[in-house]
Tab-separated table of C-alpha atoms in Angstrom:
chain	number	residue	atom	x	y	z
A	1	MET	CA	26.081	53.026	19.452
A	2	SER	CA	27.648	51.328	22.458
A	3	PRO	CA	27.138	52.751	25.981
A	4	ARG	CA	30.843	53.546	26.110
A	5	HIS	CA	30.645	55.554	22.883
A	6	ALA	CA	27.566	57.380	24.153
A	7	GLY	CA	29.372	58.251	27.385
A	8	LEU	CA	32.409	59.492	25.441
A	9	LEU	CA	30.230	61.701	23.216
A	10	ALA	CA	28.581	63.162	26.311
A	11	ARG	CA	31.970	64.035	27.780
A	12	LEU	CA	33.178	65.557	24.517
A	13	ALA	CA	30.035	67.682	24.268
A	14	CYS	CA	30.933	69.222	27.639
A	15	TRP	CA	34.640	69.527	26.933
A	16	GLN	CA	35.798	73.045	27.779
A	17	ALA	CA	39.331	73.240	26.348
A	18	THR	CA	39.743	76.348	24.193
A	19	SER	CA	42.653	75.297	21.994
A	20	ALA	CA	43.074	72.791	19.224
A	21	ALA	CA	43.426	69.180	20.258
A	22	VAL	CA	44.836	65.974	18.878
A	23	LEU	CA	42.212	63.216	18.659
A	24	VAL	CA	43.484	59.635	18.422
A	25	HIS	CA	41.815	56.281	17.893
A	26	VAL	CA	44.056	53.472	19.160
A	27	ASP	CA	43.791	49.783	18.308
A	28	LEU	CA	45.753	47.412	20.560
A	29	ARG	CA	46.913	44.766	18.105
A	30	HIS	CA	46.977	40.970	18.413
A	31	MET	CA	44.633	40.786	21.421
A	32	ARG	CA	43.232	37.426	20.308
A	33	SER	CA	46.729	35.926	20.307
A	34	ILE	CA	47.589	37.537	23.651
A	35	ASN	CA	44.463	36.081	25.269
A	36	ARG	CA	45.101	32.647	23.765
A	37	LEU	CA	48.823	32.394	24.504
A	38	SER	CA	49.208	34.460	27.692
A	39	GLY	CA	45.730	34.087	29.118
A	40	PRO	CA	42.735	36.424	29.427
A	41	ASP	CA	43.978	37.806	32.756
A	42	CYS	CA	47.143	39.006	31.037
A	43	GLY	CA	45.053	40.501	28.230
A	44	ASP	CA	42.773	42.327	30.668
A	45	GLN	CA	45.747	43.677	32.586
A	46	LEU	CA	47.325	44.956	29.369
A	47	LEU	CA	44.088	46.735	28.422
A	48	ARG	CA	44.036	48.437	31.820
A	49	ARG	CA	47.659	49.527	31.461
A	50	VAL	CA	46.998	50.942	28.001
A	51	LEU	CA	44.151	53.037	29.395
A	52	GLN	CA	46.378	54.214	32.248
A	53	GLN	CA	49.069	55.318	29.814
A	54	MET	CA	46.547	57.074	27.595
A	55	ARG	CA	45.119	58.966	30.553
A	56	ALA	CA	48.603	59.968	31.655
A	57	TRP	CA	49.286	61.160	28.094
A	58	ALA	CA	46.010	63.093	27.887
A	59	GLY	CA	46.668	64.844	31.189
A	60	PRO	CA	44.145	66.604	33.429
A	61	ASP	CA	42.705	68.663	30.552
A	62	GLY	CA	42.288	65.739	28.161
A	63	ILE	CA	40.088	62.662	27.847
A	64	ALA	CA	40.952	58.994	27.367
A	65	GLU	CA	38.409	56.176	27.227
A	66	HIS	CA	38.288	52.458	26.469
A	67	VAL	CA	35.481	52.398	23.891
A	68	ARG	CA	35.250	48.740	22.838
A	69	SER	CA	37.206	45.481	23.028
A	70	ASN	CA	40.773	46.503	22.143
A	71	GLU	CA	40.004	50.077	20.995
A	72	PHE	CA	40.595	53.364	22.774
A	73	VAL	CA	40.012	57.055	22.092
A	74	GLY	CA	42.068	59.904	23.481
A	75	ILE	CA	42.013	63.670	23.090
A	76	LYS	CA	44.629	66.126	24.304
A	77	PRO	CA	44.830	69.932	23.945
A	78	ILE	CA	47.782	71.216	21.900
A	79	ASP	CA	49.157	74.697	21.271
A	80	HIS	CA	49.274	74.402	17.482
A	81	ALA	CA	48.344	71.911	14.785
A	82	GLN	CA	51.975	71.087	13.986
A	83	ALA	CA	52.238	69.388	17.402
A	84	ALA	CA	49.546	66.813	16.573
A	85	ALA	CA	51.870	64.341	14.829
A	86	ASP	CA	54.480	64.673	17.582
A	87	GLU	CA	51.904	64.007	20.300
A	88	ALA	CA	50.639	60.913	18.483
A	89	ALA	CA	54.217	59.645	18.176
A	90	ALA	CA	54.782	60.273	21.898
A	91	LEU	CA	51.674	58.248	22.728
A	92	ARG	CA	52.798	55.431	20.448
A	93	GLN	CA	56.118	55.272	22.306
A	94	ARG	CA	54.343	55.090	25.664
A	95	LEU	CA	52.231	52.180	24.469
A	96	VAL	CA	54.863	50.115	22.670
A	97	ASP	CA	57.022	50.337	25.801
A	98	LEU	CA	54.386	48.286	27.642
A	99	SER	CA	55.455	44.664	28.015
A	100	TYR	CA	53.742	41.434	29.055
A	101	ALA	CA	54.780	37.824	29.658
A	102	SER	CA	54.271	35.433	26.770
A	103	PRO	CA	55.429	31.870	25.948
A	104	MET	CA	58.221	33.487	23.902
A	105	GLY	CA	59.396	35.584	26.872
A	106	LYS	CA	58.801	39.281	27.371
A	107	SER	CA	56.752	40.758	24.541
A	108	HIS	CA	55.802	44.350	23.819
A	109	ALA	CA	52.448	45.832	22.965
A	110	ALA	CA	51.742	46.746	19.342
A	111	VAL	CA	49.292	49.406	18.241
A	112	ALA	CA	47.729	51.225	15.314
A	113	ILE	CA	46.817	54.893	15.719
A	114	GLY	CA	44.479	57.069	13.687
A	115	LEU	CA	44.876	60.824	14.083
A	116	GLN	CA	42.552	63.788	13.639
A	117	LEU	CA	42.693	67.443	14.679
A	118	ALA	CA	39.740	68.582	16.779
A	119	ARG	CA	38.355	71.712	18.385
A	120	PRO	CA	35.719	72.221	21.088
A	121	GLY	CA	32.254	72.345	19.579
A	122	ALA	CA	33.299	70.122	16.697
A	123	ASP	CA	31.134	67.495	15.032
A	124	TRP	CA	32.321	64.787	17.387
A	125	PRO	CA	30.563	61.782	15.798
A	126	ARG	CA	32.112	62.683	12.444
A	127	LEU	CA	35.590	63.234	13.888
A	128	LEU	CA	35.449	60.004	15.884
A	129	ALA	CA	34.430	58.107	12.738
A	130	GLU	CA	37.253	59.726	10.752
A	131	ALA	CA	39.796	58.869	13.448
A	132	ALA	CA	38.548	55.264	13.452
A	133	GLU	CA	38.909	55.115	9.658
A	134	ALA	CA	42.438	56.496	9.946
A	135	CYS	CA	43.217	53.777	12.489
A	136	GLN	CA	42.074	51.144	9.987
A	137	ARG	CA	44.465	52.610	7.409
A	138	ALA	CA	47.270	52.452	9.975
A	139	LYS	CA	46.507	48.743	10.577
A	140	GLN	CA	46.737	48.061	6.855
A	141	ARG	CA	50.194	49.659	6.726
A	142	GLY	CA	51.658	47.378	9.399
A	143	VAL	CA	52.513	47.341	13.088
A	144	ASN	CA	52.889	50.503	15.187
A	145	GLN	CA	51.821	52.803	12.372
A	146	ILE	CA	50.187	56.236	12.691
A	147	SER	CA	47.792	57.383	9.987
A	148	THR	CA	47.191	61.120	9.653
A	149	PRO	CA	44.810	63.044	7.404
A	150	ALA	CA	46.358	64.667	4.341
A	151	VAL	CA	45.875	68.123	5.857
A	152	LEU	CA	45.376	69.309	9.410
A	153	PHE	CA	43.897	72.802	9.135
A	154	ASP	CA	44.823	75.242	11.862
A	155	GLU	CA	42.258	78.057	11.898
A	156	GLY	CA	44.826	80.378	13.409
A	157	ALA	CA	47.354	79.796	10.648
A	158	ALA	CA	47.531	81.398	7.228
A	159	GLU	CA	48.142	78.047	5.506
A	160	PRO	CA	47.007	74.462	6.065
A	161	VAL	CA	49.422	72.202	7.960
A	162	HIS	CA	50.304	69.073	5.997
A	163	ALA	CA	50.400	66.583	8.856
A	164	SER	CA	51.660	63.706	6.758
A	165	ARG	CA	54.703	65.766	5.781
A	166	VAL	CA	55.363	66.694	9.406
A	167	ALA	CA	55.130	63.034	10.433
A	168	ALA	CA	57.406	61.964	7.562
A	169	PHE	CA	60.005	64.570	8.522
A	170	ARG	CA	59.949	63.439	12.175
A	171	GLU	CA	60.396	59.823	11.046
A	172	LEU	CA	63.409	60.741	8.877
A	173	GLN	CA	64.890	62.732	11.745
A	174	ALA	CA	64.407	59.871	14.221
A	175	ASN	CA	66.052	57.398	11.830
A	176	GLY	CA	69.085	59.615	11.173
A	177	ARG	CA	68.257	59.965	7.487
A	178	LEU	CA	68.632	63.740	7.254
A	179	ARG	CA	71.950	65.240	6.115
A	180	LEU	CA	73.209	68.816	6.002
A	181	TYR	CA	75.038	69.896	2.847
A	182	PRO	CA	76.926	73.241	2.764
A	183	GLN	CA	76.558	75.427	-0.295
A	184	PRO	CA	79.360	78.008	-0.495
A	185	ILE	CA	78.601	81.619	-1.361
A	186	MET	CA	81.587	83.330	-2.972
A	187	ASP	CA	82.515	87.001	-2.883
A	188	ILE	CA	83.756	87.857	-6.390
A	189	ARG	CA	84.044	91.605	-5.974
A	190	GLY	CA	87.810	91.496	-5.506
A	191	ALA	CA	90.577	90.284	-7.776
A	192	THR	CA	90.537	86.876	-6.120
A	193	PRO	CA	87.204	85.190	-5.309
A	194	ARG	CA	86.876	84.264	-1.673
A	195	LEU	CA	84.468	82.267	0.432
A	196	ALA	CA	82.159	84.786	2.085
A	197	LYS	CA	79.618	82.514	3.767
A	198	ALA	CA	77.625	79.359	3.246
A	199	GLU	CA	74.056	78.197	3.425
A	200	PHE	CA	73.049	74.669	4.368
A	201	LEU	CA	70.558	72.418	2.612
A	202	ILE	CA	68.800	69.487	4.254
A	203	ARG	CA	68.583	66.310	2.211
A	204	MET	CA	67.186	62.914	3.038
A	205	GLN	CA	69.090	59.658	2.602
A	206	ASP	CA	67.192	57.191	0.400
A	207	GLY	CA	68.911	53.881	-0.280
A	208	GLY	CA	72.332	55.416	0.368
A	209	SER	CA	71.777	58.342	-1.989
A	210	ALA	CA	71.000	61.911	-1.006
A	211	VAL	CA	67.692	63.213	-2.286
A	212	PRO	CA	66.958	66.997	-2.197
């Protein structure tokens, strides 16, 4: 275990937040190329700016640390488990907005993010390892991806929260791929049927076709 990881575990053991929290493992992509093409000073500055943005995202009640090379860990209290995917997406936006000078002109940071739900008193070594594994899955999927566990369980909720479904819905919404379709409800009690009201269904657009 690296000294940075040991320090992070010590801080997490003393963490006093009482709510659920979103735990993220962030990998800043392409650091070898950034150091080679833009210089190590540029790379070091970008690492510092990533940590600054993560600390701003975590806020005064959260934690953000640079744990090794191009990897970071952040934890932020949230009101409910459904907010975990949204918070990870907000952090991703903060980080990909960071730019640096390269031989090709202004370039933007690229990241991979692994997500876990955490609570105070949790098994932090296990959760950190699971978040790191999720980050590896995000890297395999491409650039600027977020990998979530299949289920984020909220102890205060009657049912598990399917984080991957929440993230997928947010992605469809952001890309304008959700459509509302009215379904008329007719009143047939009189001699002539009439439109009484309507209910709306949400469908996603997939390859130009609407899918329920």
